Short mmCIF file of C-alpha atoms and ligand atoms in Angstrom, two decimals:
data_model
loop_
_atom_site.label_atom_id
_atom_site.label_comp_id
_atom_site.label_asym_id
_atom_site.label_seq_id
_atom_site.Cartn_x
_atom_site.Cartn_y
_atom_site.Cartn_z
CA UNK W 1 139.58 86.61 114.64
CA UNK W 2 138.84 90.31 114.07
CA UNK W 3 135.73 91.85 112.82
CA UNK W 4 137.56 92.63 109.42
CA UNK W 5 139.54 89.12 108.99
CA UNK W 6 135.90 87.88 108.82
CA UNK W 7 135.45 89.77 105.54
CA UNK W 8 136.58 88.91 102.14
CA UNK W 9 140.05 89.53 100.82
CA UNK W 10 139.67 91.77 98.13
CA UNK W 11 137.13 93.80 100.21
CA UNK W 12 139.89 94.24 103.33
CA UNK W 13 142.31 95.00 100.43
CA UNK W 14 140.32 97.73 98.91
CA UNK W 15 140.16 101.71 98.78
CA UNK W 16 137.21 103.13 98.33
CA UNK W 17 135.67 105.37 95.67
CA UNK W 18 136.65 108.99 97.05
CA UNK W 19 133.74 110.85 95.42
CA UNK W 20 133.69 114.66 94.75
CA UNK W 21 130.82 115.01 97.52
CA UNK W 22 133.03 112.89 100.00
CA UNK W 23 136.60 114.94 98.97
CA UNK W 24 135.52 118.09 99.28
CA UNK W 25 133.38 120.79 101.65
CA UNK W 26 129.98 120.92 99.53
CA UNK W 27 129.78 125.01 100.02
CA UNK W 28 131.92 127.84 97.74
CA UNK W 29 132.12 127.55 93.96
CA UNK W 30 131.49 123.81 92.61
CA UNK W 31 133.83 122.90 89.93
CA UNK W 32 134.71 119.91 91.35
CA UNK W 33 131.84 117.35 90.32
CA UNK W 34 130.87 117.95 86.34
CA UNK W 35 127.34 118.94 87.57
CA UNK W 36 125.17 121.66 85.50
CA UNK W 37 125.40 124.81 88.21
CA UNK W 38 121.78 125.41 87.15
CA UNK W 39 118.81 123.79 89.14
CA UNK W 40 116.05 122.01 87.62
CA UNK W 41 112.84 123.68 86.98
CA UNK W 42 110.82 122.64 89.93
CA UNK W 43 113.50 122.13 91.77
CA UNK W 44 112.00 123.85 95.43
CA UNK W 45 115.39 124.76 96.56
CA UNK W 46 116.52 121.02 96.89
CA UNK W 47 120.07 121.84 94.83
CA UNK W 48 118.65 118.27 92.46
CA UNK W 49 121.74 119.78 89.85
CA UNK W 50 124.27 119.10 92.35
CA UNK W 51 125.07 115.26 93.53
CA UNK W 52 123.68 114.44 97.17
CA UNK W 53 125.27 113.86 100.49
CA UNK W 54 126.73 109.78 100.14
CA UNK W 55 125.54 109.69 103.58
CA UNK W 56 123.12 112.66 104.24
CA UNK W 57 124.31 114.21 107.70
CA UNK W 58 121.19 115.33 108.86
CA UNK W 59 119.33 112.08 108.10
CA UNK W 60 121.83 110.22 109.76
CA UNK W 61 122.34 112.33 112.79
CA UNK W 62 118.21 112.04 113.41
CA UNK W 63 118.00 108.22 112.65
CA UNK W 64 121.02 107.76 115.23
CA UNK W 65 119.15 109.68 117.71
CA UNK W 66 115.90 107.57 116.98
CA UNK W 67 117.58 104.57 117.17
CA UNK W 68 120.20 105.45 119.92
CA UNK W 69 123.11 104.28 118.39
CA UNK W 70 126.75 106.48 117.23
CA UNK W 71 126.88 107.51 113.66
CA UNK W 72 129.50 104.99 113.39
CA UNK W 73 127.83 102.29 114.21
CA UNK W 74 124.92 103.36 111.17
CA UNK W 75 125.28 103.48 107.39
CA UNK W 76 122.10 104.82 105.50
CA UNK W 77 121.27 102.46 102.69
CA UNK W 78 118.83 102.24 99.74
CA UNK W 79 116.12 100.29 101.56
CA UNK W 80 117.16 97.19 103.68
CA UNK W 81 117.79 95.22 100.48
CA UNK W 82 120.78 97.11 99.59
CA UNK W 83 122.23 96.53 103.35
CA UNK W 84 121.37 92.73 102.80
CA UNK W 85 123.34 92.92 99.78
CA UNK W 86 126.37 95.24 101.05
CA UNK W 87 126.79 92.33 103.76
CA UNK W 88 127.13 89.38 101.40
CA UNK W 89 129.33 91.31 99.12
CA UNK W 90 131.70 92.58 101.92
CA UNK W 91 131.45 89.02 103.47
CA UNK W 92 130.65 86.12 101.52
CA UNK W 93 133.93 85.20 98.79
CA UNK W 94 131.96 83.17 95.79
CA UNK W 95 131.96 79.85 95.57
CA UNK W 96 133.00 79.33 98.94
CA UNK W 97 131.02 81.31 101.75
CA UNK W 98 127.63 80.17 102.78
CA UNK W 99 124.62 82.10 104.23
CA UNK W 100 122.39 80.71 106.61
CA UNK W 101 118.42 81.38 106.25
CA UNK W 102 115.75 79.63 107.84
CA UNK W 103 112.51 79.49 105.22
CA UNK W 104 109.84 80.51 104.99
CA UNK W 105 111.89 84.15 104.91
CA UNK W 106 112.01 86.54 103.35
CA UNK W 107 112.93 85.98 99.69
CA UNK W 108 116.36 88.63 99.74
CA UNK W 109 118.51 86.80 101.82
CA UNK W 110 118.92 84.04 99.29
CA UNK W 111 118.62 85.70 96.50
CA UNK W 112 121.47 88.07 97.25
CA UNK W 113 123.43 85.24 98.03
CA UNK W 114 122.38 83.83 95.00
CA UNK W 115 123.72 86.26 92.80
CA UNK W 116 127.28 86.31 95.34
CA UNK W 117 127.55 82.43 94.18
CA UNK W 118 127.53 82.24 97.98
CA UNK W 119 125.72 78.70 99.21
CA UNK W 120 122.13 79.37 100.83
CA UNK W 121 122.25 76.78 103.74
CA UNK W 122 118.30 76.98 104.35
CA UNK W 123 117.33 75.17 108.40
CA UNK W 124 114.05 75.85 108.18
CA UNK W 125 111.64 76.77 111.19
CA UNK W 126 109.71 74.63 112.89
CA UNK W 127 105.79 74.86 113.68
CA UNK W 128 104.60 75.03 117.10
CA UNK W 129 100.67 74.93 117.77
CA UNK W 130 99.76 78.20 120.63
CA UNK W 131 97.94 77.55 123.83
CA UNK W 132 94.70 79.26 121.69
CA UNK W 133 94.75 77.32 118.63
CA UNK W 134 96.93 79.25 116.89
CA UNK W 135 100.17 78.67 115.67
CA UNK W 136 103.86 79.78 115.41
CA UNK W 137 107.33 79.11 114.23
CA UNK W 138 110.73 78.79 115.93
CA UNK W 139 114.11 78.53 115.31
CA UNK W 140 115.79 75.08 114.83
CA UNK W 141 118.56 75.48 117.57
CA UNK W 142 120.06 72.13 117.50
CA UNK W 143 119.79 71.88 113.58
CA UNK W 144 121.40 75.40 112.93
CA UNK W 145 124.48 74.30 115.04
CA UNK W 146 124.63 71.32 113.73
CA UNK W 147 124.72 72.96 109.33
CA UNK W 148 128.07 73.67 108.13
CA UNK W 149 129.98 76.82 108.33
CA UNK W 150 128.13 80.16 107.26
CA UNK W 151 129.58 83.54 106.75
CA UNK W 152 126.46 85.23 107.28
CA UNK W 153 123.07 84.02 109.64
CA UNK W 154 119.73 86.02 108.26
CA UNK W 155 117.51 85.99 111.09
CA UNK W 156 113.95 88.20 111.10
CA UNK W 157 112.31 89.40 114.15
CA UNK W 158 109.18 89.44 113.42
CA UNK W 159 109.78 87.64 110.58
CA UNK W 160 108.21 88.10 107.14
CA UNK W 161 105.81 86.09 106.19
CA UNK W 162 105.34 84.14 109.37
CA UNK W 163 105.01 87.35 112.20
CA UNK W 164 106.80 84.82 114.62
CA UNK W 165 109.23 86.39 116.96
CA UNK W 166 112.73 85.07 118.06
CA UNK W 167 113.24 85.83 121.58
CA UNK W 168 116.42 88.80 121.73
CA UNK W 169 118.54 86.75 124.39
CA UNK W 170 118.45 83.55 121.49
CA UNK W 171 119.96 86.24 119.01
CA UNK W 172 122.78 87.44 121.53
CA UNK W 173 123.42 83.07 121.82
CA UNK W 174 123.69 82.45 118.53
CA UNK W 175 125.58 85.45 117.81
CA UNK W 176 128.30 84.89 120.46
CA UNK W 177 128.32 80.86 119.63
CA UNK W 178 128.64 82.06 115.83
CA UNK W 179 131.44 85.10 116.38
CA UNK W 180 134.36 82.58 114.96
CA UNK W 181 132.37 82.09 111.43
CA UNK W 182 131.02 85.11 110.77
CA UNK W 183 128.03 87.75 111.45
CA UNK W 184 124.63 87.32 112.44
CA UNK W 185 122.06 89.53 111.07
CA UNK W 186 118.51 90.34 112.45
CA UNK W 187 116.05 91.99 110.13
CA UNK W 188 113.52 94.01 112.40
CA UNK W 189 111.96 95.23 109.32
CA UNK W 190 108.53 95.08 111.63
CA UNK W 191 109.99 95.45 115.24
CA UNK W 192 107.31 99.07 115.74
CA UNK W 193 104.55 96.52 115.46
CA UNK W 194 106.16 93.75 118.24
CA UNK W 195 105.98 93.40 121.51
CA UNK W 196 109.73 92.12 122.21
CA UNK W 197 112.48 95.08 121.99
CA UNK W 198 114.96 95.69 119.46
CA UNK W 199 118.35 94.01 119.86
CA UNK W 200 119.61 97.77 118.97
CA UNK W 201 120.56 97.95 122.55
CA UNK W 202 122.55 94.76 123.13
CA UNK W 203 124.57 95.00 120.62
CA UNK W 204 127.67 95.65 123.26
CA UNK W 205 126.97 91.96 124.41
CA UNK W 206 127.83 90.42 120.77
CA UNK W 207 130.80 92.35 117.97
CA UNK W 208 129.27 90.34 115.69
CA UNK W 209 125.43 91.37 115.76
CA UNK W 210 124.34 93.14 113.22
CA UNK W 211 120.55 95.19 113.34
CA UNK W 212 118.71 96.10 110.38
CA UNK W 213 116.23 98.32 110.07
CA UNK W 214 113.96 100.47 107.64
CA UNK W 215 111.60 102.99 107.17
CA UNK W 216 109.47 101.50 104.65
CA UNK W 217 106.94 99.83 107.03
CA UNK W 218 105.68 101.48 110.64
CA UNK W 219 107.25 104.33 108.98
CA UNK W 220 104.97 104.75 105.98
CA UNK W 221 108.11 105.96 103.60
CA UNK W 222 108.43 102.88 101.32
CA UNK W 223 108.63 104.82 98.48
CA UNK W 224 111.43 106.91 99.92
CA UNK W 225 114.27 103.70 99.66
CA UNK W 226 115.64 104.30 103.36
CA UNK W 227 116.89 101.59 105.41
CA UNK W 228 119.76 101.20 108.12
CA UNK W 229 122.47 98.94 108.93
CA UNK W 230 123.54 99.44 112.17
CA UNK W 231 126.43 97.47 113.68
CA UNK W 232 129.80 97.61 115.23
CA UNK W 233 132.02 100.46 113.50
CA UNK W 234 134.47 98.17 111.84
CA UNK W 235 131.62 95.98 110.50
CA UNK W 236 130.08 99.68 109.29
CA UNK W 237 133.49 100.68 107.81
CA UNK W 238 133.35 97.55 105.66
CA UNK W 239 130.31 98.14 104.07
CA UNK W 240 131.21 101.94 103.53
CA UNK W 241 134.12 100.70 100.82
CA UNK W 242 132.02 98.97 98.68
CA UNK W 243 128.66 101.13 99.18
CA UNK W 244 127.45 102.94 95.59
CA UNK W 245 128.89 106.63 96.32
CA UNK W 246 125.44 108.23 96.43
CA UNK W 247 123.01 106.10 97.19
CA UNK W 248 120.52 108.37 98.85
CA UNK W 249 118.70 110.31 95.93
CA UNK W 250 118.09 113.87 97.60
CA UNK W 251 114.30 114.04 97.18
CA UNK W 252 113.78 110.96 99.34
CA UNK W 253 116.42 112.41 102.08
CA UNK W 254 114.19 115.70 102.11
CA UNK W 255 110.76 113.57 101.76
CA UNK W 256 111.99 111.11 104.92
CA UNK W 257 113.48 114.33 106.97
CA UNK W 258 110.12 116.05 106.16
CA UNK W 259 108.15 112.78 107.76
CA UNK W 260 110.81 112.29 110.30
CA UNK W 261 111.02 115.71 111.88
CA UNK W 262 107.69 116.95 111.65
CA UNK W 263 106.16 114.06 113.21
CA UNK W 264 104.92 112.05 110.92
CA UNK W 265 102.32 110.29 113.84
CA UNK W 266 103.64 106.86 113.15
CA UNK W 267 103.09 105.51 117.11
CA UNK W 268 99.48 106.60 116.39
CA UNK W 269 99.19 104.88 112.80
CA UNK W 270 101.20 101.59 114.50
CA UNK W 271 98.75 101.59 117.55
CA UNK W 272 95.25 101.53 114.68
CA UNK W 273 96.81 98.94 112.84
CA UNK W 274 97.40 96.71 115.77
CA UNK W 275 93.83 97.52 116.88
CA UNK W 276 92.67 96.62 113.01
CA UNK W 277 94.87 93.74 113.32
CA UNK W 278 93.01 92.27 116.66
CA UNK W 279 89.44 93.02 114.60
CA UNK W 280 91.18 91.07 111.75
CA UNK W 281 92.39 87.83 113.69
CA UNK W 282 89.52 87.45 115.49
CA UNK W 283 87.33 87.64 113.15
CA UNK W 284 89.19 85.14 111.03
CA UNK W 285 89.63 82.33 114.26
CA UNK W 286 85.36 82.87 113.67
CA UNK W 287 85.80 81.40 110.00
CA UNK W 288 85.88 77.63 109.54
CA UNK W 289 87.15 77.75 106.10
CA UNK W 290 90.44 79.49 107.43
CA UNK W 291 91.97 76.38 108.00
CA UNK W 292 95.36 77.26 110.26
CA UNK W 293 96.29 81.04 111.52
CA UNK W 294 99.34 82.22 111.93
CA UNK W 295 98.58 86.13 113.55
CA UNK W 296 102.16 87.03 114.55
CA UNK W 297 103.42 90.12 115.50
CA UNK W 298 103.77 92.27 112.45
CA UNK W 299 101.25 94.55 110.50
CA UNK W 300 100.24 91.23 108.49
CA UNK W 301 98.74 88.15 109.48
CA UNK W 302 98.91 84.61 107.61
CA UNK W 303 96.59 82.28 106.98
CA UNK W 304 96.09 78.79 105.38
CA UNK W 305 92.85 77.78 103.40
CA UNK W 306 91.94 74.95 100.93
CA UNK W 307 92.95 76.73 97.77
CA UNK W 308 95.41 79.84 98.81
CA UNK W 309 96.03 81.09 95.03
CA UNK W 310 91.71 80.76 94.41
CA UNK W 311 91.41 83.20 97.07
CA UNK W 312 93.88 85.67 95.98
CA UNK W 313 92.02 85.17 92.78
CA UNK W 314 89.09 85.98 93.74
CA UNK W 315 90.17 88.43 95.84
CA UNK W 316 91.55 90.28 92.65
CA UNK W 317 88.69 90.11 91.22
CA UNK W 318 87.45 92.18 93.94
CA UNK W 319 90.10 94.99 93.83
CA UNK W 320 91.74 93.59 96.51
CA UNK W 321 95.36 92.76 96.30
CA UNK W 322 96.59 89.84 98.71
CA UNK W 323 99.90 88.01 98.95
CA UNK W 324 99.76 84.28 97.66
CA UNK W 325 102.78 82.48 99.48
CA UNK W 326 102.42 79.00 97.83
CA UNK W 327 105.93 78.87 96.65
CA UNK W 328 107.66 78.84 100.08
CA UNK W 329 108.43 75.62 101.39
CA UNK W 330 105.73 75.19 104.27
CA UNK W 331 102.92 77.75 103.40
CA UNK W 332 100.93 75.34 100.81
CA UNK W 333 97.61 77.59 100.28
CA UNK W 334 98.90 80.15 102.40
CA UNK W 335 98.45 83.17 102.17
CA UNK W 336 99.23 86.70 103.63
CA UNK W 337 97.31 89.72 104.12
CA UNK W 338 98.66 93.34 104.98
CA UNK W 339 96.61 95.24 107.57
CA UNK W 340 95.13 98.52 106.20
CA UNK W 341 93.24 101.17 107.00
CA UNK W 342 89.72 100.23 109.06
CA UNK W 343 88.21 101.17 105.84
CA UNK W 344 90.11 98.46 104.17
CA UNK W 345 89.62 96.34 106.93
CA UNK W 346 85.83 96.21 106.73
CA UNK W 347 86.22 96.00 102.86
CA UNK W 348 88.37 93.07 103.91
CA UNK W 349 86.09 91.36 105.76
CA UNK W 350 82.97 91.82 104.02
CA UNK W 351 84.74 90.25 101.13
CA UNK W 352 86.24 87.33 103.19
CA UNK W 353 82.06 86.92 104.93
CA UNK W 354 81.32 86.23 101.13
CA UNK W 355 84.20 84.15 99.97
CA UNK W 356 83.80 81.93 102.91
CA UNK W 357 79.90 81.62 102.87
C1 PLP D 401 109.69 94.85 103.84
C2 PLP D 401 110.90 94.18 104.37
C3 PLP D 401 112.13 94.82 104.38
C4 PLP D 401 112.25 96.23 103.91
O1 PLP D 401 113.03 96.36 102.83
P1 PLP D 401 113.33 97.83 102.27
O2 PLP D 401 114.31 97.53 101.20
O3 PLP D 401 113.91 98.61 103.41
O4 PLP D 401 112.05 98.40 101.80
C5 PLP D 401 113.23 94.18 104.92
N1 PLP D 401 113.11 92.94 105.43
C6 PLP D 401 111.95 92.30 105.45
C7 PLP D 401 111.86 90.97 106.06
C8 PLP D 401 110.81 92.89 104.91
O5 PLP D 401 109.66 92.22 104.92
#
């Protein structure tokens, strides 16, 4: 089965929105688009009267470098969640495609699939205790092959909210034992904080292995919306037909260039948060009342006490924000904490020394 045949009718069937900006060469007199030929007042040169690149050359030419792949093989997208979405769209026909996630996950996956009328067929992880007290999670191999038929496998490396890895010659397994019932997907949302590679570079050894990535973590743009599909070109061409025709608003394409090209020190930033992160985890192993640690890989850790939403509470009360994860099936009084700056981190801490005594 090809790439394509994998996808849903309608999708294969369809022609895609030829905007003005994609028609036409954006330079000479522009008649072409109903924009006002006057610029905004602050508008610093940006052109914000005129609609933006659909897939903003220079952007995509400098994330392709960065991530080493052919522009063909990379569509831009409004944050990761709009590339989780393109995928069950293009892929997943109502009512009878499933998607595969393995909870506790990130919440997207099913929701997007949710809102597809595409089945969520959830195998969840499994715990495994650490050789240091601490725990992890792991895929359930045998119970994955064993689910029914799913259009689409959501994997996370590390994942969010657990920080486990999945080891990158699993993903190229499943991917190649999967390729006759559709794509699997690994979200490396966090993969600048891990110590495993991306799967960005085997993605010759499976057709069918699809990489996403964004700029709203390591990277520090959240605000900016910027995330990246990157798979085989036919897989890429799919999501192209059904993609909004300009998704990238032009002040977060010059915002994320800006970061991107004048070296916004993200290796530096990444290498203090895994330091504050080390501070962080051992300092928590030292507390009895944390009751089960999960460190992980990411710029988060999770952690279990007796009453996980009376400690966000009364973190709130403090000013500081944490990330109650109660509802997922597993994480009973868990809860998950970003890693800040060492500031924050002693604020952190000093609160926690408190809470705990
Ligand atoms: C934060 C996060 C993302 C990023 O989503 P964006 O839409 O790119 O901001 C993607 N996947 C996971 C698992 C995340 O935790």
């Amino acid at each position: 089965m090809s790439l394509t045949d994998l996808a849903r009718p309608n999708i294969r069937a369809l022609k895609p929105y030829a905007s003005a900006r994609a028609l036409a060469n954006s330079a000479g007199v522009l008649l072409n688009a109903n924009e006002n030929p006057w610029p905004p007042a602050g508008d610093n040169g940006q052109a914000l009267n005129r609609y933006p690149e659909p897939q903003p050359e220079r952007l995509c030419r400098k994330m392709a470098d960065y991530f080493d792949v052919d522009t063909a093989q990379l569509l831009v997208t409004r944050g990761s969640d709009e590339g989780i979405d393109l995928l069950v769209r293009a892929f997943c026909e109502p009512g009878q495609d499933r998607v595969m996630i393995n909870t506790p996950c990130f919440g997207m996956y099913s929701l997007s699939a949710r809102i597809q009328n595409a089945e969520v067929i959830d195998v969840p992880l499994v715990e495994v205790e650490n050789s240091d007290n601490t725990f992890d999670w792991q895929l359930d191999l045998p119970a994955m092959a064993a689910a029914p038929a799913c259009k689409l496998v959501f994997l996370c490396s590390p994942n969010n909210p657990t920080g486990n890895q999945i080891p990158v010659d699993t993903v190229i397994e499943l991917a190649r034992a999967r390729r006759e019932q559709g794509l699997v997907i690994i979200d490396e949302a966090y993969i600048e904080f891990a110590d495993q590679p991306s799967l960005i570079s085997r993605l010759a050894e499976a057709d069918n292995l699809v990489v996403m990535r964004t700029l709203s973590k390591a990277f520090g743009l959240a605000g900016c919306r910027i995330g990246a599909v990157i798979a085989h070109p036919e897989v890429i061409g799919l999501l192209r037909r059904i993609i909004p025709p300009y998704p990238l608003p032009t002040p977060s394409v010059t915002a994320a260039l800006q970061a991107l090209e004048n070296g916004q020190d993200w290796q530096t930033q990444v290498a203090t948060l895994n330091d504050q992160k080390a501070e962080l985890v051992a300092f928590l192993q030292s507390l009895p009342a944390v009751r089960r640690l999960w460190p992980g890989t990411a710029n988060f850790v999770l952690l279990r006490v007796d009453d996980g939403p009376s400690l966000v509470a009364q973190a709130s009360e403090a000013g500081i924000r944490l990330r109650d994860q109660s509802s997922q099936p597993g994480l009973e009084h868990c809860v998950r904490i970003s890693i800040g700056t060492p500031e924050e981190n002693q604020t952190l801490m000093t609160f926690l020394k408190e809470w705990a005594a």
